[in-house]
Short mmCIF file of C-alpha atoms in Angstrom, two decimals:
data_model
loop_
_atom_site.label_atom_id
_atom_site.label_comp_id
_atom_site.label_asym_id
_atom_site.label_seq_id
_atom_site.Cartn_x
_atom_site.Cartn_y
_atom_site.Cartn_z
CA MET A 1 0.00 0.00 0.00
CA THR A 2 1.46 3.38 -1.03
CA LEU A 3 2.01 6.34 1.28
CA ARG A 4 -0.53 8.30 -0.82
CA THR A 5 -3.17 5.62 -0.25
CA LEU A 6 -2.43 5.50 3.46
CA THR A 7 -2.64 9.28 3.68
CA ARG A 8 -5.99 9.36 1.88
CA MET A 9 -7.33 6.62 4.14
CA ALA A 10 -6.25 8.64 7.17
CA VAL A 11 -7.98 11.75 5.81
CA VAL A 12 -11.20 9.87 5.11
CA THR A 13 -11.10 8.19 8.50
CA GLY A 14 -10.63 11.61 10.06
CA ALA A 15 -13.59 12.91 8.10
CA PHE A 16 -15.81 10.12 9.38
CA ALA A 17 -14.70 10.92 12.91
CA ALA A 18 -15.34 14.60 12.26
CA ILE A 19 -18.87 13.99 11.01
CA GLY A 20 -19.84 14.03 14.65
CA THR A 21 -18.05 17.32 15.29
CA ALA A 22 -17.41 19.35 12.13
CA PRO A 23 -21.09 19.47 11.15
CA ALA A 24 -21.87 20.72 14.63
CA ALA A 25 -19.39 23.52 14.09
CA ALA A 26 -20.95 24.17 10.71
CA THR A 27 -24.33 24.64 12.31
CA SER A 28 -23.04 27.17 14.82
CA SER A 29 -19.88 29.20 14.28
CA GLY A 30 -19.61 27.91 10.71
CA ALA A 31 -23.21 28.66 9.80
CA ALA A 32 -23.94 31.37 7.28
CA PRO A 33 -24.83 34.67 8.98
CA ALA A 34 -28.18 36.33 8.44
CA VAL A 35 -28.86 37.50 4.88
CA ASP A 36 -28.52 41.27 4.44
CA PRO A 37 -29.15 42.18 0.78
CA ASP A 38 -27.17 45.40 1.20
CA ASN A 39 -24.10 43.34 2.08
CA PHE A 40 -23.94 41.64 -1.33
CA VAL A 41 -22.12 42.69 -4.49
CA ARG A 42 -22.97 41.95 -8.11
CA SER A 43 -19.76 40.14 -9.13
CA ILE A 44 -18.35 36.87 -7.82
CA THR A 45 -14.60 37.46 -7.62
CA ASN A 46 -13.50 35.03 -4.88
CA PRO A 47 -10.15 33.70 -6.20
CA TYR A 48 -11.08 30.08 -5.48
CA LEU A 49 -14.50 30.39 -7.14
CA PRO A 50 -14.39 33.28 -9.67
CA TYR A 51 -17.79 32.90 -11.31
CA ARG A 52 -17.50 35.54 -14.01
CA PRO A 53 -20.40 35.57 -16.50
CA GLY A 54 -19.30 33.88 -19.72
CA THR A 55 -17.01 31.40 -17.98
CA VAL A 56 -17.33 27.78 -19.12
CA TYR A 57 -16.00 24.66 -17.37
CA VAL A 58 -15.93 21.26 -19.09
CA TYR A 59 -15.38 18.20 -16.90
CA THR A 60 -14.93 14.59 -17.97
CA GLY A 61 -15.10 11.54 -15.76
CA VAL A 62 -17.13 8.59 -14.57
CA LYS A 63 -20.34 8.40 -12.58
CA ASP A 64 -22.62 5.41 -11.96
CA GLY A 65 -20.14 3.27 -13.86
CA GLN A 66 -20.33 5.16 -17.16
CA PRO A 67 -18.36 7.97 -18.81
CA GLN A 68 -19.84 11.40 -18.27
CA ARG A 69 -19.26 14.90 -19.64
CA ASP A 70 -20.28 17.84 -17.50
CA VAL A 71 -20.54 21.41 -18.83
CA VAL A 72 -20.87 24.25 -16.31
CA ARG A 73 -21.69 27.73 -17.62
CA VAL A 74 -21.72 30.97 -15.66
CA THR A 75 -24.50 32.89 -17.37
CA HIS A 76 -25.28 36.59 -17.58
CA ARG A 77 -28.70 35.88 -16.09
CA THR A 78 -29.64 36.67 -12.50
CA ARG A 79 -32.39 35.83 -10.04
CA LYS A 80 -33.37 37.80 -6.96
CA ILE A 81 -33.59 35.55 -3.88
CA LEU A 82 -34.23 36.93 -0.38
CA GLY A 83 -33.53 40.37 -1.85
CA VAL A 84 -30.10 39.29 -3.16
CA THR A 85 -29.25 39.34 -6.87
CA ALA A 86 -27.79 35.90 -7.51
CA THR A 87 -25.82 34.75 -10.55
CA VAL A 88 -27.35 31.88 -12.54
CA VAL A 89 -24.99 28.96 -13.21
CA THR A 90 -26.10 26.02 -15.36
CA ASP A 91 -24.71 22.49 -15.12
CA VAL A 92 -25.53 19.81 -17.71
CA ALA A 93 -24.17 16.27 -17.41
CA THR A 94 -24.42 13.94 -20.42
CA HIS A 95 -23.47 10.42 -21.51
CA ALA A 96 -23.33 9.55 -25.21
CA GLY A 97 -25.55 12.53 -25.98
CA THR A 98 -28.16 11.70 -23.37
CA VAL A 99 -28.76 14.28 -20.62
CA LEU A 100 -28.29 12.56 -17.27
CA GLU A 101 -28.74 15.59 -15.05
CA GLN A 102 -29.56 19.23 -15.63
CA THR A 103 -29.19 21.81 -12.89
CA THR A 104 -29.57 25.56 -12.47
CA ASP A 105 -27.71 26.93 -9.44
CA TRP A 106 -27.83 30.38 -7.83
CA TYR A 107 -24.72 31.97 -6.27
CA ALA A 108 -23.87 35.39 -4.84
CA GLN A 109 -20.90 37.00 -3.11
CA ASP A 110 -21.01 39.24 -0.06
CA ARG A 111 -18.86 42.33 0.46
CA GLN A 112 -16.40 40.33 2.57
CA GLY A 113 -15.76 37.96 -0.36
CA ASN A 114 -17.66 34.86 0.81
CA VAL A 115 -19.52 33.00 -1.95
CA TRP A 116 -23.04 31.94 -0.94
CA TYR A 117 -25.28 29.25 -2.40
CA PHE A 118 -28.97 30.18 -2.65
CA GLY A 119 -30.41 27.01 -4.14
CA GLU A 120 -30.82 24.86 -7.21
CA ALA A 121 -33.41 23.56 -9.62
CA THR A 122 -32.32 20.10 -10.70
CA LYS A 123 -33.64 17.07 -12.50
CA ALA A 124 -31.75 13.79 -12.72
CA ARG A 125 -32.62 11.04 -15.18
CA ASN A 126 -33.64 7.72 -13.63
CA PRO A 127 -32.80 4.38 -15.31
CA ASP A 128 -36.41 4.07 -16.48
CA GLY A 129 -36.25 7.42 -18.27
CA THR A 130 -38.24 9.40 -15.70
CA TYR A 131 -36.71 12.38 -13.90
CA ASP A 132 -36.11 13.04 -10.22
CA THR A 133 -36.33 16.66 -9.02
CA SER A 134 -36.07 15.95 -5.29
CA GLY A 135 -32.67 17.65 -5.06
CA SER A 136 -34.20 21.06 -5.83
CA TRP A 137 -34.41 23.72 -3.12
CA LEU A 138 -34.63 27.51 -2.81
CA ALA A 139 -33.43 29.70 0.02
CA GLY A 140 -36.40 31.27 1.77
CA ALA A 141 -38.85 28.55 0.70
CA HIS A 142 -40.07 25.96 3.24
CA GLY A 143 -37.58 27.22 5.80
CA ALA A 144 -34.54 26.58 3.57
CA ARG A 145 -31.49 28.75 4.24
CA PRO A 146 -28.51 29.64 2.03
CA GLY A 147 -25.00 28.58 2.93
CA ILE A 148 -21.39 29.41 2.13
CA VAL A 149 -19.61 27.37 -0.55
CA MET A 150 -16.27 29.19 -0.35
CA ALA A 151 -14.99 31.52 2.34
CA ALA A 152 -13.37 34.85 1.49
CA HIS A 153 -10.14 33.84 3.23
CA PRO A 154 -10.08 30.03 3.43
CA ARG A 155 -8.24 28.49 6.37
CA VAL A 156 -7.45 24.87 7.08
CA GLY A 157 -10.12 23.59 9.44
CA ASP A 158 -12.91 25.79 8.06
CA ALA A 159 -16.32 24.07 8.16
CA HIS A 160 -19.44 25.59 6.64
CA ARG A 161 -22.92 24.57 5.69
CA GLN A 162 -23.31 24.98 1.95
CA GLU A 163 -27.08 24.62 2.05
CA TYR A 164 -29.77 23.85 4.60
CA TRP A 165 -33.27 22.57 4.18
CA ALA A 166 -33.80 20.02 6.91
CA GLY A 167 -34.22 16.53 5.53
CA HIS A 168 -33.78 17.66 1.92
CA ALA A 169 -30.56 19.63 1.42
CA GLU A 170 -27.81 19.48 4.03
CA ASP A 171 -24.46 19.63 2.20
CA GLN A 172 -21.46 20.98 4.09
CA TYR A 173 -17.70 21.12 3.67
CA TRP A 174 -14.49 20.93 5.63
CA LEU A 175 -11.31 22.54 4.24
CA VAL A 176 -8.36 20.23 4.91
CA ASP A 177 -5.46 21.70 2.91
CA LEU A 178 -4.39 24.82 1.00
CA ALA A 179 -1.32 23.39 -0.73
CA SER A 180 -2.48 20.20 -2.44
CA SER A 181 -0.93 19.06 -5.72
CA VAL A 182 -3.37 18.05 -8.44
CA THR A 183 -3.00 17.24 -12.13
CA VAL A 184 -5.90 17.31 -14.59
CA PRO A 185 -6.11 17.62 -18.39
CA ARG A 186 -6.33 21.42 -17.98
CA GLY A 187 -2.97 21.52 -16.17
CA ALA A 188 -0.91 20.71 -13.08
CA PHE A 189 -1.23 22.76 -9.90
CA ALA A 190 0.71 22.69 -6.63
CA ASP A 191 -1.36 24.97 -4.42
CA ALA A 192 -4.95 23.78 -4.62
CA ALA A 193 -7.42 24.14 -1.76
CA ARG A 194 -8.76 20.68 -0.89
CA THR A 195 -12.10 20.08 0.77
CA LEU A 196 -14.08 17.11 1.99
CA GLU A 197 -17.80 17.56 1.35
CA TRP A 198 -20.70 15.48 2.61
CA SER A 199 -24.34 15.48 3.67
CA ARG A 200 -26.00 14.16 6.81
CA LEU A 201 -28.55 12.65 4.43
CA GLU A 202 -25.95 10.35 2.81
CA PRO A 203 -23.88 8.88 5.65
CA GLY A 204 -20.68 7.26 4.45
CA VAL A 205 -20.51 9.29 1.22
CA ILE A 206 -17.67 11.83 1.14
CA ASP A 207 -16.50 13.84 -1.88
CA GLU A 208 -13.04 15.32 -2.22
CA LYS A 209 -12.72 18.55 -4.22
CA PHE A 210 -9.73 20.58 -5.40
CA TYR A 211 -10.09 24.34 -5.96
CA VAL A 212 -7.42 26.35 -7.82
CA ARG A 213 -7.03 30.12 -7.63
CA GLY A 214 -8.27 31.92 -10.72
CA ILE A 215 -10.19 28.87 -11.92
CA GLY A 216 -12.36 27.16 -9.30
CA VAL A 217 -13.01 23.42 -9.03
CA VAL A 218 -10.54 21.39 -11.12
CA LYS A 219 -11.19 17.92 -9.73
CA GLU A 220 -13.84 16.06 -7.76
CA LEU A 221 -13.74 12.43 -6.70
CA ALA A 222 -15.40 10.11 -4.26
CA ALA A 223 -13.22 9.69 -1.19
CA SER A 224 -15.82 7.31 0.22
CA GLY A 225 -18.95 5.82 -1.30
CA PRO A 226 -19.75 4.96 -4.96
CA ALA A 227 -16.78 5.47 -7.29
CA GLU A 228 -16.99 8.82 -9.09
CA VAL A 229 -14.48 11.22 -10.60
CA ALA A 230 -14.63 14.43 -12.65
CA VAL A 231 -11.59 16.36 -13.90
CA LEU A 232 -11.40 19.73 -15.63
CA SER A 233 -10.56 19.24 -19.30
CA ARG A 234 -11.40 22.71 -20.60
CA PHE A 235 -11.79 26.15 -19.03
CA THR A 236 -12.58 29.42 -20.76
CA SER A 237 -13.16 32.77 -19.10
CA PRO A 238 -13.77 36.25 -20.50
#
């Protein structure tokens, strides 16, 4: 067994242990503060998640045992949620020309530089050809609250709720490193921010993500749970 494998196992084991503590932190000191529309700006300029309108990310990988292509577009469209003007980001995953999942996400940045997540409208294709929209949620509806997907000044040990609608949307993250090396088709990077992300609703499933300054997410893989991986193969930004 390689040192890399042992290290990853230790990280994942630590994450499982932290599921009893880090989420608690994320629901208190790590929880998103109250929404003040006057405290938000129009542009998302956080270096680890610079969602400039016109930016396109293309990811390739494997999910549910089959190759998948995922195209994420930061649009020029907006939606006002809880008084905040959020940027509309679309995400379309396909396999052999068939749409597997189609999602519209809403993000906004506050004056401090934190990037917030205000909800999503999603539909995922079931094996029988029907579509599942149960992952959809909107901040302010049914008691759902927005969360923070990337802090203005990330620090190792940060834990934040990314979304919260009890029993429906409870993703959160834990930042474990700010100097991770990662290589993807788009390039090689030595200073990526690495997070472990999970939901109380899917115990035992942990995703590992790598964020690079000036780009955003360059790689995502399953650290625990069903095997999945997505790597950035193309990135264009205005």
